[in-house]
CSV table of C-alpha atoms and ligand atoms in Angstrom, one decimal:
chain,number,residue,atom,x,y,z
A,25,MET,CA,14.6,10.0,-20.3
A,26,LEU,CA,13.1,6.8,-18.9
A,27,ALA,CA,14.1,5.4,-15.5
A,28,LEU,CA,14.4,1.7,-14.7
A,29,ILE,CA,13.5,0.6,-11.2
A,30,GLY,CA,15.1,-2.8,-10.5
A,31,GLY,CA,13.5,-5.3,-8.2
A,32,SER,CA,14.6,-8.6,-6.6
A,33,GLY,CA,17.2,-10.2,-8.7
A,34,ALA,CA,17.8,-7.0,-10.7
A,35,GLY,CA,20.0,-5.1,-8.3
A,36,SER,CA,22.8,-5.8,-10.7
A,37,ILE,CA,23.2,-3.4,-13.6
A,38,SER,CA,25.8,-5.3,-15.6
A,39,ARG,CA,23.9,-4.6,-18.8
A,40,LEU,CA,24.1,-0.9,-18.3
A,41,SER,CA,27.1,1.3,-19.2
A,42,ILE,CA,27.3,3.8,-16.4
A,43,ASP,CA,28.1,7.5,-16.9
A,44,GLU,CA,27.2,8.9,-13.5
A,45,ARG,CA,26.1,8.0,-10.0
A,46,ARG,CA,24.3,10.7,-8.0
A,47,VAL,CA,23.5,10.8,-4.3
A,48,ILE,CA,20.2,12.5,-4.0
A,49,ARG,CA,18.5,13.9,-0.9
A,50,THR,CA,14.7,14.6,-1.1
A,51,PRO,CA,12.2,16.3,1.1
A,52,TYR,CA,11.1,12.7,1.9
A,53,GLY,CA,14.5,11.4,2.9
A,54,SER,CA,17.0,9.3,1.0
A,55,PRO,CA,16.3,7.0,-1.9
A,56,SER,CA,17.3,3.3,-1.8
A,57,ASP,CA,20.7,4.0,-3.5
A,58,PRO,CA,22.4,6.6,-5.6
A,59,VAL,CA,20.7,7.2,-8.9
A,60,VAL,CA,22.7,5.8,-11.9
A,61,ARG,CA,22.6,7.5,-15.3
A,62,GLY,CA,23.8,5.3,-18.2
A,63,THR,CA,23.0,3.7,-21.5
A,64,LEU,CA,20.9,0.6,-22.2
A,65,GLY,CA,19.8,-0.4,-25.7
A,66,GLY,CA,21.5,2.8,-27.1
A,67,ALA,CA,19.2,5.0,-25.0
A,68,GLU,CA,20.1,7.2,-22.0
A,69,VAL,CA,18.4,5.8,-18.9
A,70,LEU,CA,18.3,6.2,-15.2
A,71,PHE,CA,18.5,3.2,-12.9
A,72,LEU,CA,17.6,2.8,-9.2
A,73,PRO,CA,17.6,-0.6,-7.4
A,74,ARG,CA,14.5,-0.5,-5.3
A,75,HIS,CA,15.9,-2.7,-2.5
A,76,GLY,CA,19.3,-1.0,-2.6
A,77,MET,CA,22.3,-2.3,-4.4
A,78,SER,CA,23.0,-5.0,-1.8
A,79,HIS,CA,19.3,-5.9,-1.5
A,80,LYS,CA,19.0,-4.9,2.2
A,81,ILE,CA,15.7,-3.0,2.2
A,82,PRO,CA,12.5,-5.2,2.5
A,83,PRO,CA,9.4,-4.2,0.5
A,84,HIS,CA,7.5,-2.5,3.4
A,85,ALA,CA,10.6,-0.4,4.4
A,86,ILE,CA,11.4,1.0,0.9
A,87,ASN,CA,11.2,4.8,0.8
A,88,TYR,CA,9.0,4.8,-2.4
A,89,ARG,CA,8.4,8.6,-2.1
A,90,ALA,CA,12.1,9.4,-2.0
A,91,ASN,CA,12.9,7.0,-4.9
A,92,LEU,CA,10.4,8.5,-7.3
A,93,TRP,CA,11.2,12.0,-6.2
A,94,ALA,CA,14.9,11.4,-6.8
A,95,LEU,CA,14.3,9.9,-10.2
A,96,ARG,CA,12.2,12.9,-11.3
A,97,GLU,CA,14.8,15.3,-10.0
A,98,CYS,CA,17.4,13.4,-12.2
A,99,GLY,CA,15.2,14.0,-15.2
A,100,ALA,CA,13.0,10.9,-15.4
A,101,THR,CA,10.0,11.4,-17.7
A,102,GLY,CA,8.6,7.8,-17.2
A,103,ILE,CA,9.2,4.7,-15.2
A,104,LEU,CA,9.9,1.1,-16.4
A,105,ALA,CA,9.7,-1.0,-13.3
A,106,LEU,CA,10.8,-4.6,-12.8
A,107,ASN,CA,8.9,-6.6,-10.2
A,108,ALA,CA,9.3,-10.2,-9.0
A,109,VAL,CA,5.9,-11.8,-8.6
A,110,GLY,CA,4.2,-15.1,-7.6
A,111,ALA,CA,1.8,-16.5,-10.3
A,112,ILE,CA,-1.8,-17.0,-9.3
A,113,ASN,CA,-3.2,-17.5,-12.9
A,114,ALA,CA,-2.6,-21.1,-14.0
A,115,GLY,CA,-1.6,-19.8,-17.4
A,116,LEU,CA,1.6,-18.6,-16.0
A,117,ALA,CA,4.8,-20.5,-15.0
A,118,PRO,CA,8.0,-19.6,-13.2
A,119,MET,CA,10.3,-17.4,-15.3
A,120,ASP,CA,7.4,-16.1,-17.4
A,121,LEU,CA,7.0,-12.4,-18.0
A,122,ALA,CA,3.7,-10.5,-17.2
A,123,LEU,CA,2.6,-7.0,-18.1
A,124,PRO,CA,-0.2,-5.8,-15.8
A,125,ASP,CA,-2.8,-3.2,-16.8
A,126,GLN,CA,-4.6,-3.2,-13.4
A,127,VAL,CA,-3.7,-3.3,-9.7
A,128,LEU,CA,-5.2,-4.3,-6.4
A,129,ASP,CA,-3.6,-2.8,-3.3
A,130,TYR,CA,-3.5,-4.8,0.0
A,131,THR,CA,-0.5,-2.9,1.5
A,132,TRP,CA,-0.8,-0.9,4.7
A,133,GLY,CA,1.2,1.5,6.8
A,134,ARG,CA,3.5,2.7,3.9
A,135,SER,CA,4.0,6.3,3.1
A,136,HIS,CA,1.7,6.1,0.1
A,137,THR,CA,1.1,9.7,-1.0
A,138,TYR,CA,2.7,13.1,-1.6
A,139,PHE,CA,-0.6,14.7,-0.7
A,140,ASP,CA,-0.6,13.8,3.0
A,141,GLY,CA,-2.1,17.0,4.2
A,142,LYS,CA,1.3,18.5,5.2
A,143,SER,CA,1.8,20.5,2.0
A,144,GLY,CA,-1.5,22.2,2.2
A,145,VAL,CA,-2.4,20.7,-1.2
A,146,VAL,CA,-5.4,18.3,-1.6
A,147,ARG,CA,-5.3,16.3,-4.8
A,148,HIS,CA,-7.1,13.1,-5.7
A,149,VAL,CA,-5.4,11.7,-8.8
A,150,ASP,CA,-7.3,9.7,-11.3
A,151,PHE,CA,-6.2,6.0,-11.2
A,152,THR,CA,-8.8,4.3,-13.5
A,153,HIS,CA,-6.0,3.1,-15.7
A,154,PRO,CA,-3.0,3.0,-13.4
A,155,TYR,CA,-0.4,1.7,-15.9
A,156,ASP,CA,0.6,3.7,-19.0
A,157,GLU,CA,-0.7,2.2,-22.2
A,158,THR,CA,2.0,3.7,-24.4
A,159,LEU,CA,4.8,2.2,-22.3
A,160,ARG,CA,3.0,-1.1,-22.0
A,161,GLY,CA,2.7,-1.2,-25.8
A,162,ARG,CA,6.4,-0.5,-26.2
A,163,ILE,CA,7.2,-3.4,-23.8
A,164,ALA,CA,4.8,-5.8,-25.4
A,165,GLY,CA,6.1,-5.0,-28.9
A,166,ALA,CA,9.7,-5.4,-27.7
A,167,ALA,CA,8.8,-8.8,-26.1
A,168,ASP,CA,7.3,-9.9,-29.4
A,169,GLY,CA,10.4,-8.7,-31.2
A,170,VAL,CA,12.8,-10.7,-29.1
A,171,GLY,CA,10.5,-13.8,-29.3
A,172,LEU,CA,9.5,-13.8,-25.6
A,173,GLY,CA,5.9,-14.1,-24.6
A,174,CYS,CA,4.5,-11.5,-22.2
A,175,PHE,CA,1.3,-12.4,-20.3
A,176,SER,CA,-0.9,-9.3,-20.9
A,177,PRO,CA,-3.2,-7.8,-19.8
A,178,CYS,CA,-3.4,-9.0,-16.2
A,179,CYS,CA,-4.0,-7.8,-12.7
A,180,TYR,CA,-1.3,-7.3,-10.1
A,181,ALA,CA,-2.1,-7.7,-6.4
A,182,ALA,CA,0.2,-5.8,-4.0
A,183,THR,CA,0.6,-7.5,-0.6
A,184,GLN,CA,2.4,-6.2,2.4
A,185,GLY,CA,5.0,-8.9,3.0
A,186,PRO,CA,7.7,-9.6,3.8
A,187,ARG,CA,6.2,-13.0,4.4
A,188,LEU,CA,4.6,-14.8,1.5
A,189,GLU,CA,0.8,-15.4,1.5
A,190,SER,CA,-1.3,-18.2,2.9
A,191,ALA,CA,-3.1,-20.4,0.3
A,192,ALA,CA,-6.4,-18.9,1.5
A,193,GLU,CA,-5.1,-15.4,0.9
A,194,ILE,CA,-4.1,-16.4,-2.6
A,195,ASP,CA,-7.6,-17.8,-3.1
A,196,ARG,CA,-9.1,-14.5,-2.0
A,197,LEU,CA,-6.8,-12.6,-4.4
A,198,GLU,CA,-7.9,-14.8,-7.2
A,199,ARG,CA,-11.6,-14.2,-6.4
A,200,ASP,CA,-10.8,-10.5,-6.4
A,201,GLY,CA,-9.4,-10.8,-9.9
A,202,ALA,CA,-5.7,-10.9,-9.4
A,203,ASP,CA,-3.4,-12.9,-11.8
A,204,ILE,CA,-0.1,-12.2,-10.1
A,205,VAL,CA,1.0,-11.1,-6.6
A,206,GLY,CA,4.0,-9.1,-5.5
A,207,MET,CA,5.1,-6.8,-2.6
A,208,THR,CA,6.5,-3.8,-4.3
A,209,GLY,CA,4.0,-2.6,-6.9
A,210,MET,CA,2.3,-0.2,-4.5
A,211,PRO,CA,2.5,2.6,-3.5
A,212,GLU,CA,5.2,3.0,-6.2
A,213,LEU,CA,2.6,3.0,-9.0
A,214,ALA,CA,0.3,5.5,-7.3
A,215,LEU,CA,3.1,7.8,-6.3
A,216,SER,CA,4.3,7.9,-10.0
A,217,ARG,CA,0.8,9.0,-11.0
A,218,GLU,CA,0.9,11.7,-8.3
A,219,LEU,CA,4.1,13.0,-9.9
A,220,ASP,CA,2.6,12.7,-13.4
A,221,LEU,CA,5.2,10.1,-14.4
A,222,PRO,CA,3.9,7.4,-16.8
A,223,TYR,CA,4.6,4.0,-15.4
A,224,ALA,CA,4.7,0.4,-16.7
A,225,SER,CA,5.8,-2.7,-14.9
A,226,LEU,CA,7.5,-5.8,-16.4
A,227,CYS,CA,6.9,-8.6,-13.9
A,228,VAL,CA,9.0,-11.7,-13.6
A,229,VAL,CA,7.3,-14.8,-12.2
A,230,ALA,CA,9.6,-16.1,-9.4
A,231,ASN,CA,7.3,-18.9,-8.2
A,232,MET,CA,3.8,-20.2,-8.3
A,233,ALA,CA,1.9,-18.4,-5.5
A,234,ALA,CA,1.0,-20.2,-2.3
A,235,GLY,CA,-1.2,-23.3,-2.9
A,236,ARG,CA,-0.7,-23.0,-6.6
A,237,GLY,CA,2.4,-25.2,-6.9
A,238,GLU,CA,3.9,-28.2,-5.3
A,239,GLY,CA,4.9,-27.9,-1.6
A,240,GLU,CA,6.5,-25.0,0.1
A,241,ILE,CA,7.9,-21.9,-1.7
A,242,THR,CA,11.7,-21.6,-1.0
A,243,MET,CA,14.0,-18.6,-1.4
A,244,GLU,CA,16.4,-20.9,-3.4
A,245,GLU,CA,13.6,-21.6,-5.9
A,246,ILE,CA,12.7,-17.9,-6.2
A,247,GLU,CA,16.3,-16.9,-6.6
A,248,ARG,CA,17.0,-19.6,-9.2
A,249,ASN,CA,14.0,-18.6,-11.3
A,250,LEU,CA,14.8,-14.9,-11.1
A,251,VAL,CA,18.2,-15.4,-12.7
A,252,THR,CA,16.7,-16.5,-16.0
A,253,GLY,CA,13.6,-14.4,-15.6
A,254,ILE,CA,15.5,-11.2,-15.0
A,255,GLU,CA,17.8,-12.0,-17.9
A,256,ASN,CA,14.8,-12.3,-20.2
A,257,ALA,CA,13.3,-9.1,-18.8
A,258,PHE,CA,16.4,-7.1,-19.5
A,259,ASN,CA,16.4,-8.5,-23.1
A,260,VAL,CA,12.9,-7.1,-23.4
A,261,LEU,CA,13.7,-3.7,-21.8
A,262,GLU,CA,16.8,-3.3,-23.9
A,263,ALA,CA,14.8,-3.9,-27.0
A,264,ALA,CA,12.0,-1.5,-25.8
A,265,LEU,CA,14.6,1.2,-25.2
A,266,ALA,CA,16.3,0.6,-28.6
A,267,GLY,CA,13.0,0.7,-30.5
B,309,HPA,N1,4.0,-13.4,-3.2
B,309,HPA,C1,4.3,-12.1,-3.0
B,309,HPA,N2,5.4,-11.5,-3.5
B,309,HPA,C2,6.2,-12.3,-4.3
B,309,HPA,C3,5.9,-13.7,-4.5
B,309,HPA,C4,4.8,-14.2,-3.9
B,309,HPA,O1,4.5,-15.5,-4.1
B,309,HPA,N3,7.0,-14.1,-5.3
B,309,HPA,C5,7.8,-13.1,-5.5
B,309,HPA,N4,7.3,-12.0,-4.9
């Protein structure tokens, strides 16, 4: 059973028919919300809103370890993540969808591993290809099927937030090879690998990144673009689950 992790603008699960809601406690604390089990695209899925249902948890304060642990405990065998991003690559525009195959991690101070030395287990997971190719292929095929383009492959840069970046920081990310930038991709992706859960992320462009569009980036602009972008993303995920 696949698990959907909803991001900004996708706290709502109106597309999902809900069968069960489970409050889970983990050795790492509480996840962002109860885990929902339901049906989407005719398939049984789990759903967890990363920021909590009322969007109260900022990216750096999310308990990523508890979220993934709880999903696995509820029977997740893979993760389909939704992430809002800023576009660095000029080939992208607001409301576009992107499907990263690589990641750059600029986050800090987050609980980023299950192998933190306390369990007595030392493990260095392979992370050469951080996203799962089978799940990526399923999403790309579904996007084609519903007539929505999906920018792929591309590189996701994870920043700490909650502030947006400076124009110079975006220039640096571009020099480093990033196409899109968001605040929630890591450590979620790495923790999934540590739990041996295949993971793919469907990213929704909320805005052009700092210095790549006209003027300042506003929350109103981000929220407006996410309404359509998330709607499109759910159309793709629904088709991916149905296929
Ligand atoms: N930067 C980082 N995270 C984001 C952005 C951005 O421009 N837009 C949406 N999430």
